[in-house]
């Protein structure tokens, strides 16, 4: 049976990317050596790294006065690297769920944290808007897509202080006005590559604003100065990232990607809104294009386990909602094909008919 992969992360990668990665593991670039067994300081690998940086820059339209580097440790390592480098006195954080909460906890090791806005009052079902951003903050930190709760910023906000963003789960899903951010980062395992790789995009002026003496690996300048090669970078993940970037470019770049993502999410949200058995959990205007959360509608709550089994029997994988939200979450990342979303919609309709007929 065909599987429809809606895993939240690590998550689906394009077939062509997996095929090329499989080949490279056996024989990288016709060298007769595995990608996993070569030195990272070879021209073949440096070409991959440079191409990945260039493609990232091209696809996201990253201006020249920004650097991009790759480093291990996952997004969670940046939760403390960021305040270590830039939190001198007080930083502002917007609390939109688990991932921003975790970032707030780490920032408190380095200085004062002012939570300038939060959506915790309604279990993170919306994105706070119109909040005031004090001018005395070292930076403002947001998480643009809340993987667990399924909410997403739909605009790049204006900030009078340097704006930092965790884009782990919506990076390269849509165009972004990079100029509005001083730093953008994320883990790769949602939309780009396997786990263990983090990308960081940083505006040049920030590199001179590191606020304290730091261990070498924690200081952002180490990674910029050494072009992601201070130590051994995650070679395989960077290779896969580069293949994913080539795939996005082949589809027509971020405008095309965004259009496809709008279509896919539209299909599923329309069904959630139409089908009397289900309801969405997030305010409509803040609904994520990547992580689509829904629960059984009022009166049908008891049917949740049955729908889960029903969907599983039709090839749906990874649609169980996070335990903090319950219900269901279909992660429709870039690589999730439209056919999978259509299959899930058909499955919801079939379930509706079955319930109606008994
Ligand atoms: C998954 C995720 C993280 C954590 O990433 P790790 O690489 O596991 O540390 C952080 N932020 C967001 C928005 C995520 O979706």
Short mmCIF file of C-alpha atoms in Angstrom, two decimals, residues 12 32 46 71 73 78 113 125 143 174 194 200 206 229 243 245 252 255 278 305 310-311 326 340:
data_model
loop_
_atom_site.label_atom_id
_atom_site.label_comp_id
_atom_site.label_asym_id
_atom_site.label_seq_id
_atom_site.Cartn_x
_atom_site.Cartn_y
_atom_site.Cartn_z
CA UNK A 12 9.35 13.52 4.16
CA UNK A 32 34.56 5.27 -6.01
CA UNK A 46 33.62 21.97 -0.66
CA UNK A 71 26.52 23.83 11.99
CA UNK A 73 23.60 20.54 17.18
CA UNK A 78 20.81 27.78 18.95
CA UNK A 113 13.81 38.01 29.18
CA UNK A 125 -4.16 28.82 18.94
CA UNK A 143 9.23 31.44 16.06
CA UNK A 174 7.35 30.67 1.07
CA UNK A 194 17.87 14.77 7.89
CA UNK A 200 22.05 30.24 10.38
CA UNK A 206 25.60 41.47 14.16
CA UNK A 229 34.39 24.29 8.37
CA UNK A 243 19.90 18.17 -3.33
CA UNK A 245 17.66 23.08 -2.77
CA UNK A 252 10.51 27.19 -9.95
CA UNK A 255 7.11 31.54 -5.53
CA UNK A 278 -13.84 17.66 12.20
CA UNK A 305 -9.33 6.50 17.81
CA UNK A 310 -9.33 4.14 9.53
CA UNK A 311 -6.68 6.54 8.22
CA UNK A 326 -4.48 16.05 20.82
CA UNK A 340 -1.04 12.62 -0.30
#
